[in-house]
XYZ file of C-alpha atoms in Angstrom:
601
model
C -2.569 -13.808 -15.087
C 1.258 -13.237 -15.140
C 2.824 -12.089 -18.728
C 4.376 -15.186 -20.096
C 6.113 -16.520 -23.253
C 7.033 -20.259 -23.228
C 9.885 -20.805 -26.146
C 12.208 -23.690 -26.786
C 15.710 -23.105 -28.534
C 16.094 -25.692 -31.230
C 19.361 -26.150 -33.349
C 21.530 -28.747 -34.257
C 24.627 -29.848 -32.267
C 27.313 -27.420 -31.454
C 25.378 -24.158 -33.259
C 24.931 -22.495 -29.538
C 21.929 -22.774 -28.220
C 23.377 -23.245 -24.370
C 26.022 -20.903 -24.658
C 22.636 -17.978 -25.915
C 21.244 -19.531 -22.881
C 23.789 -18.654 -20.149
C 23.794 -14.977 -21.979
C 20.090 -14.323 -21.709
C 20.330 -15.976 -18.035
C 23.007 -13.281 -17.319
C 21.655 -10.347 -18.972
C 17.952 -10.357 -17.896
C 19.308 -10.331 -14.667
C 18.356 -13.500 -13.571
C 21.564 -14.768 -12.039
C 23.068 -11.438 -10.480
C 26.537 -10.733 -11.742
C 28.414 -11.426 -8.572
C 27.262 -14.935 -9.308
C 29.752 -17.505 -10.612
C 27.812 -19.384 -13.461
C 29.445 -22.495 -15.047
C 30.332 -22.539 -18.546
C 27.145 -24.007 -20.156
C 24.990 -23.939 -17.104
C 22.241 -26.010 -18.110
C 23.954 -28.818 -18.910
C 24.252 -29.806 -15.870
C 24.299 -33.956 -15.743
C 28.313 -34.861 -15.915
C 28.336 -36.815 -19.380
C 26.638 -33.133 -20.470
C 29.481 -31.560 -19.056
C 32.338 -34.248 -20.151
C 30.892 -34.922 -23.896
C 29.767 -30.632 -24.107
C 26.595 -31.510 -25.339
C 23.078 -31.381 -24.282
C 21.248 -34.735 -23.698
C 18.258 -34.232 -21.589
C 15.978 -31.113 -22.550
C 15.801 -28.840 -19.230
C 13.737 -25.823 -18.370
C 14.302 -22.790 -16.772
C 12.753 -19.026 -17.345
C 13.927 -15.230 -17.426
C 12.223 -12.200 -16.564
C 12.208 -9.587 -19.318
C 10.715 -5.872 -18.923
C 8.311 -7.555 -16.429
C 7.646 -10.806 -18.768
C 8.387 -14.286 -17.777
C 10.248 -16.327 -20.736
C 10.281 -19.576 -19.778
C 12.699 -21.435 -21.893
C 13.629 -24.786 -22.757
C 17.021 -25.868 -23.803
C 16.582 -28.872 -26.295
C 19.526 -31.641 -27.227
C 20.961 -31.112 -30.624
C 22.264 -34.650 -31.407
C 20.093 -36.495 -33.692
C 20.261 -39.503 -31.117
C 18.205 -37.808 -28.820
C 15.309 -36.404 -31.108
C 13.064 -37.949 -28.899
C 13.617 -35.374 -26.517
C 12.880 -32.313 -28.890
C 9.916 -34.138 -29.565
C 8.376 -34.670 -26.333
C 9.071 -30.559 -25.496
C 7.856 -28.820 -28.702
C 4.170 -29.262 -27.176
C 5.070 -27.703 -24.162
C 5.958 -24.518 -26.132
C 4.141 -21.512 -28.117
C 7.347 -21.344 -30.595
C 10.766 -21.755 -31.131
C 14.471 -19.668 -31.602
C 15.879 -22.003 -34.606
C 19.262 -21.168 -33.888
C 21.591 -21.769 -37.114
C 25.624 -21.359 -37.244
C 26.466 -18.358 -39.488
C 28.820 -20.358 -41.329
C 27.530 -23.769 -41.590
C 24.070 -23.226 -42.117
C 21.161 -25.797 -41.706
C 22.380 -29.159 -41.109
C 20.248 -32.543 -40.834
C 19.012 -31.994 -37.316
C 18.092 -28.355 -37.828
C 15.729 -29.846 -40.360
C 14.289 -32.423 -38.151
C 13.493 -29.953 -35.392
C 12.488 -27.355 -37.846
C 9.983 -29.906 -39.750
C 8.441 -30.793 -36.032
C 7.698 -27.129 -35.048
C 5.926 -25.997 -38.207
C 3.716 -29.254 -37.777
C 2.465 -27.873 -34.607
C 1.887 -24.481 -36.245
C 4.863 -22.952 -34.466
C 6.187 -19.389 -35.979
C 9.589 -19.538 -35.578
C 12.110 -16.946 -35.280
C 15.308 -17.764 -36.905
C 18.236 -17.029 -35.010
C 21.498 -16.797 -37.136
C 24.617 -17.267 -34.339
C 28.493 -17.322 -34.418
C 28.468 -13.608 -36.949
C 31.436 -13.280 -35.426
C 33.116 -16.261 -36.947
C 36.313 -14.950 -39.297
C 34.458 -17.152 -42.108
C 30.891 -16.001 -41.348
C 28.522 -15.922 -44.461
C 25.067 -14.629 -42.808
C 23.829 -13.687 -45.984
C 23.783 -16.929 -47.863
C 22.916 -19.117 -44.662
C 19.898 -16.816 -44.456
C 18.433 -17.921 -48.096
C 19.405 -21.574 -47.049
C 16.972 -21.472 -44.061
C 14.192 -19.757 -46.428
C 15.081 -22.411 -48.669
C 14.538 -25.191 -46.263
C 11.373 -23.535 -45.060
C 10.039 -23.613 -48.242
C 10.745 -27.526 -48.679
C 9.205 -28.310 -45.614
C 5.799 -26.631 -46.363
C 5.673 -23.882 -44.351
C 2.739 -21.771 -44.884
C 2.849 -18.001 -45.592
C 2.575 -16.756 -42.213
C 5.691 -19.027 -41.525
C 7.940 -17.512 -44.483
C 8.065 -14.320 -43.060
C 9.920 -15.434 -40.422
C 11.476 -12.682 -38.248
C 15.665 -12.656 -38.086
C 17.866 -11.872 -35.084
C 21.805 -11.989 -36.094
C 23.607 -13.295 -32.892
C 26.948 -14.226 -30.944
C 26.354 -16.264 -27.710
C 29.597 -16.612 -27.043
C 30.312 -12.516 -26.788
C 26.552 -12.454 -25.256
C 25.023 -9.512 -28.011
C 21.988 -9.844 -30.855
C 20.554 -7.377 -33.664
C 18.417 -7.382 -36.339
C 20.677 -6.411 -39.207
C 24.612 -8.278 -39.561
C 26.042 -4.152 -40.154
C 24.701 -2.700 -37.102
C 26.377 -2.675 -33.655
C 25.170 -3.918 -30.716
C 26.776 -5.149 -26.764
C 24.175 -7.127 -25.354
C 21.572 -9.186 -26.500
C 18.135 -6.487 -25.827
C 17.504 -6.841 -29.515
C 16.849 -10.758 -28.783
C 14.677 -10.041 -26.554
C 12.523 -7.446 -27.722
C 11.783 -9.574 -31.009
C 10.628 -12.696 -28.704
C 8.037 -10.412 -26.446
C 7.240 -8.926 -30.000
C 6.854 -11.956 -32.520
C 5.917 -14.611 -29.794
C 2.019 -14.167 -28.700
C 1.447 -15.124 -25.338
C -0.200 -18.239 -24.288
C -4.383 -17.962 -24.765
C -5.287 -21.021 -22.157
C -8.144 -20.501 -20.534
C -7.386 -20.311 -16.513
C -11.297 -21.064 -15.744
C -11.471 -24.081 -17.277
C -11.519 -27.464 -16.358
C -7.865 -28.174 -14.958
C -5.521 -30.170 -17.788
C -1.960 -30.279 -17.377
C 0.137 -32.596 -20.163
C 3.433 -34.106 -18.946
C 6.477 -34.125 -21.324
C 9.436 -35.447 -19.438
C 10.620 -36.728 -15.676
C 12.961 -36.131 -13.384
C 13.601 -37.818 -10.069
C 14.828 -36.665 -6.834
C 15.713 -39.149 -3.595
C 12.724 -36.747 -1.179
C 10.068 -36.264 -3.384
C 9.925 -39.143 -5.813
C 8.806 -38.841 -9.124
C 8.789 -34.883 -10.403
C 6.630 -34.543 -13.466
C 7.543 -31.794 -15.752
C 4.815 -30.271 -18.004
C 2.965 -27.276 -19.138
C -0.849 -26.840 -17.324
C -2.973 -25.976 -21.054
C -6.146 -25.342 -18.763
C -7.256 -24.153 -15.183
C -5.166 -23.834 -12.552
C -3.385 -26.197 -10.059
C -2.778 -25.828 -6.026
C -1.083 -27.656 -3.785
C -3.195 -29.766 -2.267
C -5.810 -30.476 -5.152
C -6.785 -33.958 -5.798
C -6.352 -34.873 -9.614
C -7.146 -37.318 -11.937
C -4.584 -38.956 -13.626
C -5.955 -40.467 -16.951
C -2.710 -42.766 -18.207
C -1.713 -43.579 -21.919
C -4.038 -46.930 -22.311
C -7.038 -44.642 -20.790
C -7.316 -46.027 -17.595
C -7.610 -43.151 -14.898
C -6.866 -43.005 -11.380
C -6.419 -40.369 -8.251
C -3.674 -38.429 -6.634
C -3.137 -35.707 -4.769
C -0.644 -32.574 -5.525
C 1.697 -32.484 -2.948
C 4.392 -29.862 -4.246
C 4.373 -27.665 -7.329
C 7.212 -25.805 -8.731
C 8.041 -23.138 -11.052
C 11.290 -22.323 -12.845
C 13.389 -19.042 -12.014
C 17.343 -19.398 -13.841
C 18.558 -22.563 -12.494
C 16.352 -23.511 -9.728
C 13.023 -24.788 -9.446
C 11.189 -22.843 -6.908
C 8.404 -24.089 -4.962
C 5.070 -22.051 -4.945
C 1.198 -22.855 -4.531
C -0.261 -22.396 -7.643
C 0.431 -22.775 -11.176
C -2.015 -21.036 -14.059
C -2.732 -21.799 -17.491
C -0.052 -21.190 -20.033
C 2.546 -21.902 -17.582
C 5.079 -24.837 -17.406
C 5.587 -26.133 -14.084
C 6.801 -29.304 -11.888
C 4.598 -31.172 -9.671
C 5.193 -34.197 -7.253
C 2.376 -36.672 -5.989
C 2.262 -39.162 -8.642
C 4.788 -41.869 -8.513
C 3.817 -44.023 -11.311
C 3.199 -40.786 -13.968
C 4.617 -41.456 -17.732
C 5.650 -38.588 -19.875
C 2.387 -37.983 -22.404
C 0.215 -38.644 -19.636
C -2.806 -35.974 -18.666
C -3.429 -34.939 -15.348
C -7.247 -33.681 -15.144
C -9.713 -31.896 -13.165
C -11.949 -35.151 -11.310
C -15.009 -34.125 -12.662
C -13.858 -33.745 -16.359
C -10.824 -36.179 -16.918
C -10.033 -36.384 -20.730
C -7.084 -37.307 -21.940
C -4.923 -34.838 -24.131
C -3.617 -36.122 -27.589
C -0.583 -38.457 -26.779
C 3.120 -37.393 -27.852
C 3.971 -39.010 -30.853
C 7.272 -40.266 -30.713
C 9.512 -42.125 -33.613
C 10.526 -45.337 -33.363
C 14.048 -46.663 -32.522
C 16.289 -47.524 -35.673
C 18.998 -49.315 -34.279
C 18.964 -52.427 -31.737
C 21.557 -54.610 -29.352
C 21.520 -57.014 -27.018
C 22.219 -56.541 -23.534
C 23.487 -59.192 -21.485
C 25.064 -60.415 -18.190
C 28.281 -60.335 -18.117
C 29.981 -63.570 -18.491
C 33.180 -63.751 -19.115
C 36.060 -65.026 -16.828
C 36.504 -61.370 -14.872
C 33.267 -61.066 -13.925
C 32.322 -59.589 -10.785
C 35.473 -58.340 -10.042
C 34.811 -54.452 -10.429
C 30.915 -53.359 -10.162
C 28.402 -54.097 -7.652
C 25.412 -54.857 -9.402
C 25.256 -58.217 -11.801
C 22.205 -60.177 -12.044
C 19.400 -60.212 -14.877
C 17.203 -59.017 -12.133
C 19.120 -55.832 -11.646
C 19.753 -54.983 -14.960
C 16.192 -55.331 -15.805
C 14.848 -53.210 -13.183
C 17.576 -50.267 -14.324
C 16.134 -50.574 -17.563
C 12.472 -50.449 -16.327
C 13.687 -47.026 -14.508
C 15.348 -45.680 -17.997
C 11.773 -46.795 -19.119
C 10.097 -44.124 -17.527
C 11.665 -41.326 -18.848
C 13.630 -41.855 -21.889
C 10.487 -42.199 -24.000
C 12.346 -43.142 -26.865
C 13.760 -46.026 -26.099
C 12.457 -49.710 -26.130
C 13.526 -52.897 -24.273
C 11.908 -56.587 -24.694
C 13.020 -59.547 -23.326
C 14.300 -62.305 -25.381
C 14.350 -66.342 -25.263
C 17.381 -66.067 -22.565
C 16.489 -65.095 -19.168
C 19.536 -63.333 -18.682
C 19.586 -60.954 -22.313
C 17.655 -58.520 -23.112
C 16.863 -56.253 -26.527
C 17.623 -52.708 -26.081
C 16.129 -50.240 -29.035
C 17.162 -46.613 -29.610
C 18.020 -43.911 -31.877
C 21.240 -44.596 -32.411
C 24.714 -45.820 -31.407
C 25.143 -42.528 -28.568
C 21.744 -42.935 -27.568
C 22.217 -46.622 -26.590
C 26.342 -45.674 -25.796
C 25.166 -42.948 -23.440
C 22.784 -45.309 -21.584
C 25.473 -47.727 -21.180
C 27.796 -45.083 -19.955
C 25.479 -44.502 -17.116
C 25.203 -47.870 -15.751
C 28.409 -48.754 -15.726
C 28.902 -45.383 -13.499
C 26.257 -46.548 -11.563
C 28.237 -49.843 -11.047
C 26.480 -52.321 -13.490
C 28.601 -55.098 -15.253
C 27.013 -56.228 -18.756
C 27.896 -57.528 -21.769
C 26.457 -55.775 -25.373
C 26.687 -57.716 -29.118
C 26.845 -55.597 -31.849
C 24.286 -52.965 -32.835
C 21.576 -54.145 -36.041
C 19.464 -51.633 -37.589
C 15.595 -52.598 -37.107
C 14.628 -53.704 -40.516
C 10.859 -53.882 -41.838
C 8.741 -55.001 -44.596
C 6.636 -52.773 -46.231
C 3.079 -53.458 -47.587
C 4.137 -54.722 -50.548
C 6.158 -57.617 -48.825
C 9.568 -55.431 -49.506
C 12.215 -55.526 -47.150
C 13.183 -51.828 -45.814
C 15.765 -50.824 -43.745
C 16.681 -46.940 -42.086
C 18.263 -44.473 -44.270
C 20.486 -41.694 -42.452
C 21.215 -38.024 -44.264
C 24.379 -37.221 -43.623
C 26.705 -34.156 -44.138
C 30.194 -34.513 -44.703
C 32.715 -31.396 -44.489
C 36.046 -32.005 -45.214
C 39.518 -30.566 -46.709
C 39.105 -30.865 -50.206
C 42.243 -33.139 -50.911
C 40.411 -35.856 -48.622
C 36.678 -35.804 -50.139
C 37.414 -38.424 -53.364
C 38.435 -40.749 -50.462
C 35.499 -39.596 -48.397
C 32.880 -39.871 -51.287
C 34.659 -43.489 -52.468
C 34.571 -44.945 -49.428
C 30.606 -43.984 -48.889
C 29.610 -45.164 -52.135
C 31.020 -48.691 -51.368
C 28.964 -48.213 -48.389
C 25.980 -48.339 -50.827
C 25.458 -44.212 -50.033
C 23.770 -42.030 -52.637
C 25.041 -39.054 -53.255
C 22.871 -35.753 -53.028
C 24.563 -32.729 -52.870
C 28.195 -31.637 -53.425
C 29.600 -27.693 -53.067
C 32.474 -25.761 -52.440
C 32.773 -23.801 -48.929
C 34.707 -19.986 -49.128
C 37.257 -21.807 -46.732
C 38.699 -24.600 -49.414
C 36.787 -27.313 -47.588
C 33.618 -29.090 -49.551
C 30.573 -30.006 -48.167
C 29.099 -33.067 -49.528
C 25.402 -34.876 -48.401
C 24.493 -38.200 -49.210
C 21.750 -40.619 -48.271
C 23.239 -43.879 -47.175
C 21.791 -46.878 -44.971
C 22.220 -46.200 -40.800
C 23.959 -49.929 -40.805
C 26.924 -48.554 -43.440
C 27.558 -45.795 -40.817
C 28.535 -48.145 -37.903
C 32.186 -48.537 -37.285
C 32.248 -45.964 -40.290
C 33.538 -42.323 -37.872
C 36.853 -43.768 -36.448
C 37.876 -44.335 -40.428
C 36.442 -41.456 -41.201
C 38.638 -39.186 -39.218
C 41.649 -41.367 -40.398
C 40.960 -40.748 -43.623
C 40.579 -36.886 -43.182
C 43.268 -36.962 -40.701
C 40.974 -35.583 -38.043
C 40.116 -32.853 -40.274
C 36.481 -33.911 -41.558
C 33.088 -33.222 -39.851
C 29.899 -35.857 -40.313
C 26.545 -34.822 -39.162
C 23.569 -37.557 -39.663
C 20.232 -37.490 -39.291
C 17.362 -40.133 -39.690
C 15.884 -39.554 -42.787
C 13.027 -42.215 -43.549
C 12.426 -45.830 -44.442
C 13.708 -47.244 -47.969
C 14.569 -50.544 -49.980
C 17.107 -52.374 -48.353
C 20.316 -52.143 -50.402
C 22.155 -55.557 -49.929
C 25.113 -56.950 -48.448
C 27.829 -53.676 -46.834
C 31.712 -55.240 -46.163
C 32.245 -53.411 -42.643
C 35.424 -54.370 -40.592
C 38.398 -55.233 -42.920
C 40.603 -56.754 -40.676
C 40.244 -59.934 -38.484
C 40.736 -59.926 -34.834
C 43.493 -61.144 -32.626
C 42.599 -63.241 -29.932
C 44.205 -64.425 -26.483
C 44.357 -68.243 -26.383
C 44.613 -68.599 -22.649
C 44.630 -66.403 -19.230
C 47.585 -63.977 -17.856
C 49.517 -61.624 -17.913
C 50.598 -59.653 -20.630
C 54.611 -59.311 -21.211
C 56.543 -57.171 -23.209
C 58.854 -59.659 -24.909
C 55.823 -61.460 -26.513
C 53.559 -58.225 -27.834
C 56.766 -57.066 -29.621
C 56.664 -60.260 -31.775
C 53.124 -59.368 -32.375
C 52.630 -56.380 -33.280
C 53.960 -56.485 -36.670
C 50.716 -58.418 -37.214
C 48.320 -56.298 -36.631
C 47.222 -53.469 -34.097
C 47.212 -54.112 -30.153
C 44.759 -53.122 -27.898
C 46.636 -53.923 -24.440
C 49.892 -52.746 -23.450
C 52.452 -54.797 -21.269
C 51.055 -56.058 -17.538
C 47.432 -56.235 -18.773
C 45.645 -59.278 -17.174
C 43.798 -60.687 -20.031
C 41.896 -64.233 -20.682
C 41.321 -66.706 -23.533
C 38.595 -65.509 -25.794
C 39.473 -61.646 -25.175
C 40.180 -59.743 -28.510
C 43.518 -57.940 -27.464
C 44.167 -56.659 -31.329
C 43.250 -56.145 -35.013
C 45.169 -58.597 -37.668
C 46.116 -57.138 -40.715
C 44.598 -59.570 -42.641
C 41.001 -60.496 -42.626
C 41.238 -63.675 -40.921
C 41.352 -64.165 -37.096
C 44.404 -65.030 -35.365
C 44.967 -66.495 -31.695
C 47.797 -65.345 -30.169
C 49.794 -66.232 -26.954
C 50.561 -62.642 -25.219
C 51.292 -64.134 -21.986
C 54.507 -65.908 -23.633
C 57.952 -64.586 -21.714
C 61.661 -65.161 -22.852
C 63.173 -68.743 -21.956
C 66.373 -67.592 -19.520
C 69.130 -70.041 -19.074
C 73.028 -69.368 -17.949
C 73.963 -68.496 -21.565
C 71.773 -65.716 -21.610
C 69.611 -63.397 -19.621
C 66.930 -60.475 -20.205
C 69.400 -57.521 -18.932
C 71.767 -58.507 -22.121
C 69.289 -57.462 -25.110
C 68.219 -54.745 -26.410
C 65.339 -52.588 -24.993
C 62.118 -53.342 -26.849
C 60.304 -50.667 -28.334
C 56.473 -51.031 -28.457
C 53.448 -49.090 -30.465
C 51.385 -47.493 -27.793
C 48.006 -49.631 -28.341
C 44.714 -48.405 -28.758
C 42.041 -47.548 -26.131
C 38.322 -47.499 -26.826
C 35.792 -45.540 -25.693
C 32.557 -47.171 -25.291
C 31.154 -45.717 -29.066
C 34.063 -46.953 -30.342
C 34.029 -50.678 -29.071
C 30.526 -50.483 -29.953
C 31.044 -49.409 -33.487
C 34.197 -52.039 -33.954
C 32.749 -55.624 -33.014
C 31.844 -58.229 -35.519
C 28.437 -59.965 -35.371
C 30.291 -62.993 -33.470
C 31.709 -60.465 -30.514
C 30.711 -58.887 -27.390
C 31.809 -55.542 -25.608
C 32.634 -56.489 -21.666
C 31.361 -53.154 -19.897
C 32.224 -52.947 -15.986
C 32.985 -49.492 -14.022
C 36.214 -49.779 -14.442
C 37.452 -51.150 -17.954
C 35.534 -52.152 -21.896
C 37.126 -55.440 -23.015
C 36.137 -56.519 -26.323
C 35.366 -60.827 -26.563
C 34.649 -63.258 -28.717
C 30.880 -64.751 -28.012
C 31.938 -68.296 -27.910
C 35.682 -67.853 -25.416
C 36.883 -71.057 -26.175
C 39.136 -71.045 -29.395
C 38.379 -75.266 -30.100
C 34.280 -74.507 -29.689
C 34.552 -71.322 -32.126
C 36.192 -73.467 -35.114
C 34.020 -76.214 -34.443
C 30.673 -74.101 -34.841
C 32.312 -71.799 -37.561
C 32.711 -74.983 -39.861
């Protein structure tokens, strides 16, 4: 059997764990030096790339002093928890990677409180030392702190400590020593980590945890074989998630060297692998040796927290910019999400052409969106609703989030007044060594939409919010979320200067001058909390006394653009975000301004 150690590097979003990654893919000599290397390698999918974070968990593996690491590189966004999930299985144990200056944050907790579920001894990687405002020290008693609150036992506690800096690519084991590469890193994971025990002679049983697809091969299962070993060629059993079984055949299997996949023939126990053969696999799903075909313990997953509508897009504009329209072709994109993005749910409603989409969160959902509307979808979303329940005592519950708030400390009364009226709970309040304060609360998910763009307003750009799922508890009541009404076109054109310049001393605009916009279309927010139709298409009456060269030049505010979180997080219960390839319009549900005051009354 080869030497192996199978690891996954779990950490919350933005402590590192790619940036270690390209280092140890560089210094074990995996990717030669002469080789160009992208910042970030594994994040390799564009909205990765664009958004510089890590959405999908990937594999790849290193050779160490004749040792194959195989690694996997897990998102650190709370959104996408369902990933980290699915890949802790595949693994023996985990680098918890922790910023040297913030310390454990809600989704280092949430990863941290998986692994030492599944008995995982963790080594605790403490990154960024070389950070001017680095406090190694103190972030180190955190973590023991948080171990200690989340059970772990006493073989757990005495967790082994690597002090790191991905960025300059070096690790040791005490903050004062010296070091220029990252050996010490390592040495501690062939040391602490104990290599896989499955039995190679058993009965073949391979677990899946996630999918990709490619346009030759189909359907490419990626998993980690817990027993036996698997050829090319071998017929399986594959015994699905309701227990029902059927055949296949392998017909390629792969292994992971850096960045590639490489093929090869067979694949032992303890190792993680990719095979093709099986179009119809799900992630959880067992494949078996025929004459012994029992299922492995399914992947628990959580269950979504937050919930919109997606629908056809109706308004007047449609099918002007994307290719694909119908019900039929949204559903089937969101039976092919289905199959790998394990976290998310999608039911049909009493309208043929809607349908309810369930996730983790507002980028969870956002991000999904994002990629159809690249793909060339056109669609129409209503605002997001957390998924409420009632208990067994007939009590109505509702998700709570943990959040983290850093911010100057001339901002945080504002911060900590405007979560309270958002029915949030404070927990914990301290001082940082850098004049900021860190404050944690526990606050409904619902108070937290539409809540980051007046956020960073009120810190001027200066706070940072992490949140985290937290649990279930008693719904809180009634939360005031937009202020201000909206501003509405009353009919179809073209946008002119002359008119938004009378307007905007109403309110904020959305569109500048030359937009093509139509009745119904929210073009801007009123100041007040009513909603207001406006005429933006309206241009200056010319006659011989007067013309449009002889007045002054009009000076307009630059209006506001949306991204797609943004739109998402700003629409009232009654409006829709338009989503096509090219442009997000935000609408009113009902277009027609007579209709909308006659159902409002």
């Amino acid at each position: 059997m080869k030497d192996i150690r199978n690891i996954a590097i779990v950490a919350h979003v933005d402590h590192g764990k790619t940036t270690m990654i390209d280092q140890m893919l560089r210094q074990s000599g995996t990717i030669q030096a002469h080789r160009e290397m992208a910042e970030r390698a594994m994040d390799s999918n564009q909205l990765e790339q664009e958004r510089g974070i890590t959405i999908v968990s990937k594999c790849t593996a290193v050779i160490y002093k004749g040792t194959e690491i195989n690694i996997v590189d897990t998102p650190g966004h709370a959104d996408f928890g369902g990933e980290v999930e699915r890949v802790l299985k595949m693994v023996d144990s985990v680098l918890l990677v922790v910023d040297a200056f913030e310390g454990p944050m809600p989704q280092t907790k949430f990863v941290l409180r998986r692994s030492l579920a599944l008995g995982h001894q963790p080594i605790v990687v403490i990154n960024k030392i070389d950070r001017p405002n680095a406090r190694p020290d103190e972030v180190l008693d955190e973590v023991f702190d948080l171990f200690v609150d989340l059970g772990a036992n006493d073989d757990q506690l005495e967790f082994p400590v690597v002090y790191a800096s991905g960025r300059d690519g070096y690790a040791m084991l005490d903050p004062n020593e010296e070091s220029d590469d990252m050996t010490p890193l390592f040495d501690a994971i062939l040391r602490e980590i104990k290599p896989p025990g499955d039995d190679p002679e058993a009965p073949l049983k391979m677990q899946v945890a996630t999918l990709n697809y490619d346009d030759y091969m189909g359907r490419v299962a990626i998993g980690r074989v817990f027993a036996g070993r698997m050829r090319v060629g071998d017929k399986v059993v594959l015994v699905r998630r309701d227990g029902t079984k059927s055949n296949a055949k392998i017909t390629k299997l792969f292994s992971f060297v850096g960045l590639e996949k490489v093929e090869t023939e067979m694949i032992e126990a303890g190792d993680l692998c990719a095979v093709t053969g099986m179009d119809d696999i799900l992630p959880g799903e067992t494949i078996c040796d025929p004459d012994h075909p029992v299922s492995m313990d399914m992947i628990e997953i959580g269950e979504p927290t937050l919930s919109m509508i997606l629908m056809v897009n109706t308004s007047p504009f449609a099918g002007q910019e994307g290719k694909f329209l119908t019900s039929r072709q949204i559903r089937e994109r969101l039976d092919r999400e289905l199959e790998h993005n394990v976290a998310l749910r999608v039911e049909d409603t009493d309208r043929p052409e809607a349908f309810k989409v369930s996730g983790r969160g507002e980028l969870h959902l956002s991000v999904l969106l994002e990629q159809m509307r690249r793909e060339g979808f056109e669609m129409q979303v209503s605002q997001p609703e957390v998924i409420v329940r009632v208990d067994e005592n007939g009590k109505k519950t509702e998700p709570l989030e943990e959040v983290v708030i850093e911010a100057p400390s001339e901002y945080a009364g504002t911060v900590i007044r405007k979560m309270q009226e958002r029915k949030g709970e404070m927990t914990h309040m301290m001082q940082n060594s850098d004049g900021t304060q860190r404050v944690e609360f526990l606050i409904p998910s619902r108070a937290l939409i539409g809540y980051r763009t007046e956020f960073l307003t009120d810190t001027r750009g200066a706070g940072i919010m992490h949140t985290n799922f937290h649990s279930y508890g008693e719904y809180r009541g009634d939360i005031e979320r937009r202020r201000g009404g909206a501003m509405v076109a009353l009919e179809q054109g073209a946008t002119t200067a002359y008119s938004l310049f009378s307007l905007q001393d109403r309110g904020t605009m959305f569109v500048g001058p030359g937009e093509t916009v139509y009745g119904g279309q929210v073009i801007g927010e009123n100041n007040r909390e009513n909603e207001l139709v406006i005429n933006p298409t309206k241009g200056k009456k010319l006659s011989n006394m007067r013309s449009s060269g002889t007045d002054e030049a009009l000076t307009l505010a630059p209006p506001v653009r949306f991204s797609l979180e943004k739109a998402i997080e700003f629409i009232s219960e009654d409006e829709y975000v338009e989503i096509t390839p090219e442009s997000i319009r935000l609408r009113k549900s009902v277009l027609h301004h007579g209709k909308r005051k006659a159902s409002s009354r």
